[in-house]
Short mmCIF file of C-alpha atoms in Angstrom, two decimals:
data_model
loop_
_atom_site.label_atom_id
_atom_site.label_comp_id
_atom_site.label_asym_id
_atom_site.label_seq_id
_atom_site.Cartn_x
_atom_site.Cartn_y
_atom_site.Cartn_z
CA MET A 1 0.00 0.00 0.00
CA ASN A 2 1.27 3.47 -0.81
CA GLN A 3 2.27 5.64 2.14
CA PRO A 4 1.03 9.21 2.40
CA ILE A 5 3.50 11.64 0.83
CA ALA A 6 4.37 13.28 4.18
CA LEU A 7 5.15 9.90 5.70
CA GLN A 8 7.25 8.95 2.71
CA ALA A 9 9.27 12.09 3.32
CA ILE A 10 10.31 10.94 6.77
CA THR A 11 10.70 7.25 6.05
CA SER A 12 12.54 7.30 2.75
CA GLU A 13 15.98 8.64 3.60
CA SER A 14 16.70 11.78 1.63
CA LYS A 15 19.95 12.08 -0.32
CA GLU A 16 19.72 15.85 -0.14
CA LEU A 17 21.62 17.92 2.39
CA PRO A 18 19.09 19.08 5.02
CA GLY A 19 18.59 22.85 4.89
CA ASP A 20 20.20 25.45 2.65
CA LEU A 21 23.65 25.05 1.15
CA ALA A 22 24.61 28.43 2.65
CA ILE A 23 24.09 27.20 6.21
CA TRP A 24 26.39 24.25 5.54
CA LEU A 25 29.12 26.51 4.24
CA PHE A 26 28.65 28.57 7.40
CA ILE A 27 28.74 25.41 9.55
CA PHE A 28 32.01 24.25 7.99
CA ALA A 29 33.52 27.70 8.46
CA GLU A 30 32.52 27.62 12.14
CA LEU A 31 33.88 24.11 12.58
CA THR A 32 37.20 25.25 11.13
CA VAL A 33 37.44 28.17 13.54
CA PHE A 34 36.65 25.95 16.51
CA ALA A 35 39.17 23.36 15.33
CA VAL A 36 41.87 25.99 15.85
CA PHE A 37 40.60 26.59 19.40
CA PHE A 38 40.46 22.87 20.19
CA ILE A 39 43.98 22.28 18.92
CA GLY A 40 45.25 25.40 20.68
CA PHE A 41 43.68 24.34 23.96
CA ALA A 42 45.09 20.80 23.72
CA TRP A 43 48.54 22.14 22.81
CA MET A 44 48.67 24.58 25.72
CA ASP A 45 47.27 21.98 28.12
CA SER A 46 49.83 19.36 27.11
CA ARG A 47 52.73 21.84 27.34
CA ASN A 48 51.62 23.48 30.62
CA PRO A 49 50.11 20.57 32.60
CA GLU A 50 50.61 22.10 36.07
CA MET A 51 48.89 25.36 35.14
CA PHE A 52 46.03 23.65 33.31
CA ASP A 53 45.50 20.98 35.99
CA ALA A 54 45.31 23.69 38.65
CA GLY A 55 42.89 25.68 36.50
CA LYS A 56 40.68 22.67 35.78
CA ALA A 57 40.53 21.93 39.51
CA THR A 58 38.69 25.24 40.00
CA LEU A 59 36.00 24.32 37.45
CA HIS A 60 32.76 22.50 38.24
CA PRO A 61 32.56 19.15 36.43
CA ILE A 62 28.92 18.70 37.45
CA ALA A 63 28.11 21.98 35.68
CA GLY A 64 29.89 20.66 32.60
CA LEU A 65 27.92 17.42 32.82
CA ILE A 66 24.60 19.25 33.22
CA ASN A 67 25.42 21.43 30.21
CA THR A 68 26.30 18.41 28.09
CA LEU A 69 23.10 16.59 29.01
CA ALA A 70 21.07 19.76 28.34
CA LEU A 71 22.54 20.37 24.88
CA ILE A 72 22.24 16.71 23.86
CA THR A 73 18.62 16.61 25.01
CA SER A 74 17.82 19.90 23.31
CA SER A 75 19.34 18.58 20.09
CA TYR A 76 17.32 15.36 20.38
CA ILE A 77 14.05 17.24 20.89
CA LEU A 78 14.84 19.39 17.86
CA ALA A 79 15.54 16.32 15.72
CA LEU A 80 12.08 15.04 16.71
CA ALA A 81 10.59 18.45 15.87
CA ILE A 82 12.08 18.30 12.37
CA LYS A 83 10.61 14.83 11.86
CA ALA A 84 7.23 16.26 12.94
CA ALA A 85 7.67 19.08 10.42
CA MET A 86 8.40 16.55 7.67
CA ALA A 87 5.18 14.78 8.60
CA GLY A 88 3.34 18.11 8.30
CA ASN A 89 2.60 18.36 12.02
CA ALA A 90 3.12 22.08 12.67
CA LEU A 91 1.88 21.99 16.27
CA ALA A 92 4.27 19.21 17.35
CA CYS A 93 7.09 20.93 15.50
CA ARG A 94 6.42 24.29 17.19
CA ARG A 95 6.22 22.64 20.63
CA GLY A 96 9.48 20.83 19.90
CA PHE A 97 11.23 24.07 19.00
CA TRP A 98 10.07 25.82 22.20
CA LEU A 99 10.93 22.80 24.37
CA SER A 100 14.37 22.67 22.76
CA ILE A 101 14.92 26.34 23.63
CA LEU A 102 13.69 25.78 27.18
CA ILE A 103 16.13 22.91 27.73
CA ALA A 104 18.94 24.95 26.17
CA SER A 105 18.27 27.66 28.73
CA ILE A 106 19.51 25.18 31.38
CA TYR A 107 22.88 25.42 29.64
CA VAL A 108 22.76 29.22 29.67
CA VAL A 109 21.90 29.44 33.38
CA THR A 110 24.49 26.81 34.39
CA LYS A 111 27.25 28.38 32.30
CA MET A 112 26.54 31.85 33.66
CA TRP A 113 26.59 30.41 37.19
CA GLU A 114 29.99 28.81 36.56
CA TYR A 115 31.36 32.04 35.07
CA SER A 116 30.10 34.05 38.04
CA GLU A 117 31.64 31.56 40.49
CA LEU A 118 35.03 31.78 38.79
CA ILE A 119 34.94 35.55 38.43
CA GLY A 120 33.81 35.79 42.07
CA GLN A 121 36.96 33.87 43.05
CA GLY A 122 39.06 36.36 41.13
CA TYR A 123 39.70 34.42 37.92
CA ASP A 124 39.35 36.09 34.57
CA LEU A 125 40.81 36.17 31.06
CA SER A 126 44.01 37.80 32.27
CA THR A 127 44.73 35.41 35.18
CA ASN A 128 46.82 32.99 33.12
CA ASN A 129 46.80 31.04 29.86
CA PHE A 130 44.38 28.43 31.18
CA TYR A 131 41.70 30.96 32.06
CA MET A 132 42.36 32.86 28.85
CA PHE A 133 41.70 29.70 26.83
CA TYR A 134 38.84 28.58 29.07
CA PHE A 135 36.91 31.87 29.02
CA PHE A 136 37.61 32.60 25.37
CA THR A 137 36.77 29.15 23.98
CA THR A 138 33.74 28.42 26.15
CA GLY A 139 32.62 32.05 25.87
CA PHE A 140 32.77 31.90 22.09
CA HIS A 141 30.74 28.71 22.20
CA PHE A 142 28.31 30.35 24.64
CA MET A 143 27.72 33.14 22.07
CA HIS A 144 26.86 30.46 19.51
CA VAL A 145 24.37 28.91 21.92
CA LEU A 146 22.68 32.29 22.41
CA LEU A 147 22.61 32.93 18.66
CA GLY A 148 21.17 29.46 18.08
CA MET A 149 18.45 30.03 20.66
CA VAL A 150 17.48 33.30 18.95
CA VAL A 151 17.33 31.54 15.56
CA LEU A 152 15.19 28.73 17.00
CA ALA A 153 12.88 31.25 18.67
CA ILE A 154 12.38 33.14 15.40
CA LEU A 155 11.56 29.87 13.63
CA ALA A 156 9.20 28.87 16.46
CA VAL A 157 7.34 32.15 16.05
CA CYS A 158 7.14 31.55 12.28
CA LEU A 159 5.57 28.17 13.11
CA ASN A 160 2.53 30.01 14.49
CA GLU A 161 1.48 29.83 10.83
CA PRO A 162 0.89 26.06 10.34
CA GLU A 163 1.66 26.34 6.62
CA TYR A 164 5.25 27.27 7.47
CA VAL A 165 6.21 23.59 7.92
CA THR A 166 5.45 22.91 4.27
CA SER A 167 6.31 26.28 2.76
CA ASP A 168 9.73 26.65 4.38
CA LEU A 169 10.91 23.27 5.66
CA SER A 170 14.39 24.15 4.45
CA ALA A 171 14.60 27.09 6.88
CA LEU A 172 13.61 24.81 9.77
CA GLU A 173 16.23 22.25 8.73
CA SER A 174 18.86 24.98 8.42
CA GLY A 175 18.14 26.25 11.92
CA ALA A 176 18.21 22.71 13.29
CA SER A 177 21.49 21.89 11.50
CA TYR A 178 23.09 24.96 13.07
CA TRP A 179 21.82 23.89 16.49
CA HIS A 180 23.19 20.37 16.07
CA MET A 181 26.55 21.91 15.15
CA VAL A 182 26.49 23.86 18.44
CA ASP A 183 25.83 20.55 20.23
CA LEU A 184 28.61 18.82 18.29
CA LEU A 185 31.12 21.53 19.21
CA TRP A 186 30.29 21.18 22.90
CA ILE A 187 30.66 17.39 22.66
CA ILE A 188 34.28 17.95 21.59
CA LEU A 189 34.90 20.83 24.00
CA PHE A 190 33.50 19.06 27.07
CA PRO A 191 36.21 16.35 27.42
CA LEU A 192 38.96 18.88 26.66
CA VAL A 193 37.88 21.18 29.48
CA TYR A 194 36.39 18.83 32.07
CA ILE A 195 37.55 15.25 31.44
CA ILE A 196 41.13 15.14 30.15
CA MET B 1 -8.04 -7.30 17.92
CA ASN B 2 -4.72 -7.32 16.14
CA THR B 3 -2.07 -7.49 18.82
CA HIS B 4 0.74 -7.97 16.32
CA SER B 5 0.38 -4.84 14.22
CA PRO B 6 3.72 -3.78 12.73
CA LYS B 7 5.36 -0.70 14.16
CA SER B 8 4.54 2.41 12.12
CA PRO B 9 7.45 4.18 10.40
CA LYS B 10 6.85 7.24 12.59
CA SER B 11 7.19 5.26 15.83
CA SER B 12 10.27 3.54 14.41
CA ILE B 13 11.92 6.93 13.87
CA LEU B 14 10.96 7.96 17.40
CA VAL B 15 12.47 4.76 18.80
CA THR B 16 15.69 5.20 16.79
CA LEU B 17 16.20 8.82 17.83
CA THR B 18 15.33 8.06 21.45
CA PHE B 19 17.72 5.11 21.51
CA ASN B 20 20.51 7.32 20.15
CA TRP B 21 19.70 10.03 22.70
CA VAL B 22 19.96 7.49 25.55
CA VAL B 23 23.27 6.20 24.14
CA LEU B 24 24.59 9.79 24.07
CA LEU B 25 23.59 10.30 27.71
CA LEU B 26 25.20 7.02 28.75
CA LEU B 27 28.42 7.76 26.87
CA THR B 28 28.59 11.18 28.54
CA LEU B 29 28.15 9.61 31.97
CA ALA B 30 30.73 6.95 31.11
CA ALA B 31 33.28 9.64 30.29
CA VAL B 32 32.63 11.43 33.58
CA VAL B 33 32.85 8.19 35.61
CA LEU B 34 36.07 7.30 33.79
CA SER B 35 37.58 10.67 34.70
CA GLN B 36 36.95 9.93 38.40
CA GLN B 37 38.95 6.68 38.26
CA SER B 38 42.64 6.56 38.98
CA ILE B 39 43.83 5.49 35.54
CA ALA B 40 46.83 6.58 33.52
CA ALA B 41 46.45 9.98 31.85
CA GLN B 42 47.15 8.59 28.38
CA THR B 43 44.49 5.90 28.82
CA LEU B 44 41.94 8.45 30.02
CA ILE B 45 42.70 10.74 27.06
CA LEU B 46 42.36 7.84 24.62
CA PHE B 47 39.02 6.65 26.06
CA ALA B 48 37.61 10.18 26.36
CA LEU B 49 38.43 10.93 22.72
CA VAL B 50 37.08 7.60 21.45
CA ILE B 51 33.83 8.32 23.32
CA THR B 52 33.80 11.79 21.77
CA VAL B 53 34.10 10.32 18.26
CA PHE B 54 31.19 7.92 18.89
CA LYS B 55 29.02 10.69 20.31
CA SER B 56 29.85 13.03 17.43
CA GLN B 57 29.03 10.34 14.88
CA ILE B 58 25.57 9.89 16.42
CA VAL B 59 24.89 13.63 16.28
CA VAL B 60 26.10 13.86 12.67
CA ASP B 61 24.31 10.78 11.35
CA ARG B 62 21.14 10.71 13.42
CA PHE B 63 20.37 14.22 14.66
CA MET B 64 21.75 16.16 11.70
CA GLY B 65 20.39 13.44 9.43
CA LEU B 66 23.51 13.03 7.28
CA ARG B 67 23.53 9.23 7.41
CA HIS B 68 22.18 8.74 3.91
CA ILE B 69 23.15 11.91 2.12
CA ASP B 70 25.84 12.38 -0.51
CA ILE B 71 29.00 10.72 0.83
CA ARG B 72 31.10 13.81 0.06
CA TRP B 73 29.14 15.96 2.56
CA ARG B 74 28.89 13.20 5.14
CA GLY B 75 32.54 12.35 4.57
CA LEU B 76 33.54 15.94 5.35
CA MET B 77 31.70 15.85 8.65
CA LEU B 78 32.99 12.39 9.57
CA ALA B 79 36.52 13.46 8.65
CA TYR B 80 36.20 16.42 11.01
CA ILE B 81 34.96 14.38 13.97
CA ILE B 82 37.74 11.81 13.49
CA ILE B 83 40.67 14.03 12.46
CA ILE B 84 40.26 16.67 15.19
CA PRO B 85 40.23 14.14 18.08
CA ALA B 86 43.12 12.31 16.36
CA ILE B 87 45.16 15.53 16.27
CA ILE B 88 44.29 16.18 19.93
CA LEU B 89 45.42 12.66 20.82
CA LEU B 90 48.65 13.17 18.90
CA ILE B 91 49.31 16.45 20.71
CA TYR B 92 48.86 14.88 24.15
CA SER B 93 50.86 11.79 23.16
CA SER B 94 53.78 13.92 22.04
CA ALA B 95 53.79 16.05 25.20
CA PRO B 96 57.00 15.66 27.21
CA SER B 97 55.41 15.43 30.68
CA ILE B 98 52.16 13.46 30.17
#
């Protein structure tokens, strides 16, 4: 029996890149920039182990864990929302986008708490190379989280018009792809800062 | 009543994504637990980076949905999530005091 077209869209795996080509060029540019930060952090850590170990001891691994779980869960909810959009379910998609933003706000609150704790103890960008790398790299990632949340919120508002899921699925996929990239970057950053 | 109705494609997608989400959570917890153990630094770095590669692959293939797209695009992403941790591993391995 033939499946409905919307269902075919989510069951038959597409060969097309999800979202616009432009967002993927942007994603690869961002990944390249972050690669430099990752390599720089690892290099400095491996060449200054005492300084970096002492710096890492002042961080809060539980905060890092909470942030990782929050971003992974937010990304998962958004993946479900995109599947709902492909099935033409605008309401489920819109709810997914807002829930994803809500869960991402856990990351924002936790990260700001960790920053305020460190700054309260007198650590900042100028303390030493560890804090310079820590604040700069995680801060740059934090900016990307905020930008991603704004993008998702704009798309969620657009989803107030149910037709948006069919008229501009590509925009939804582009926003989601950017958000997954933010998640991916944190997945690489997390072990560098909190585990290794 | 049909108690053996096949799973619908939609619920199958939900199950797949949920399974991958749970795996991501478990891998994250495994990395944290590993970091609390008294194991050699090089071993910890190796395990943490291998876990990172597995987690990244799930995000790229399942959440981003690149699993079945043109191999050139997927290959670029997979290259990134393998090469960057490999470089990081190389950097730590070549460090004089680790």
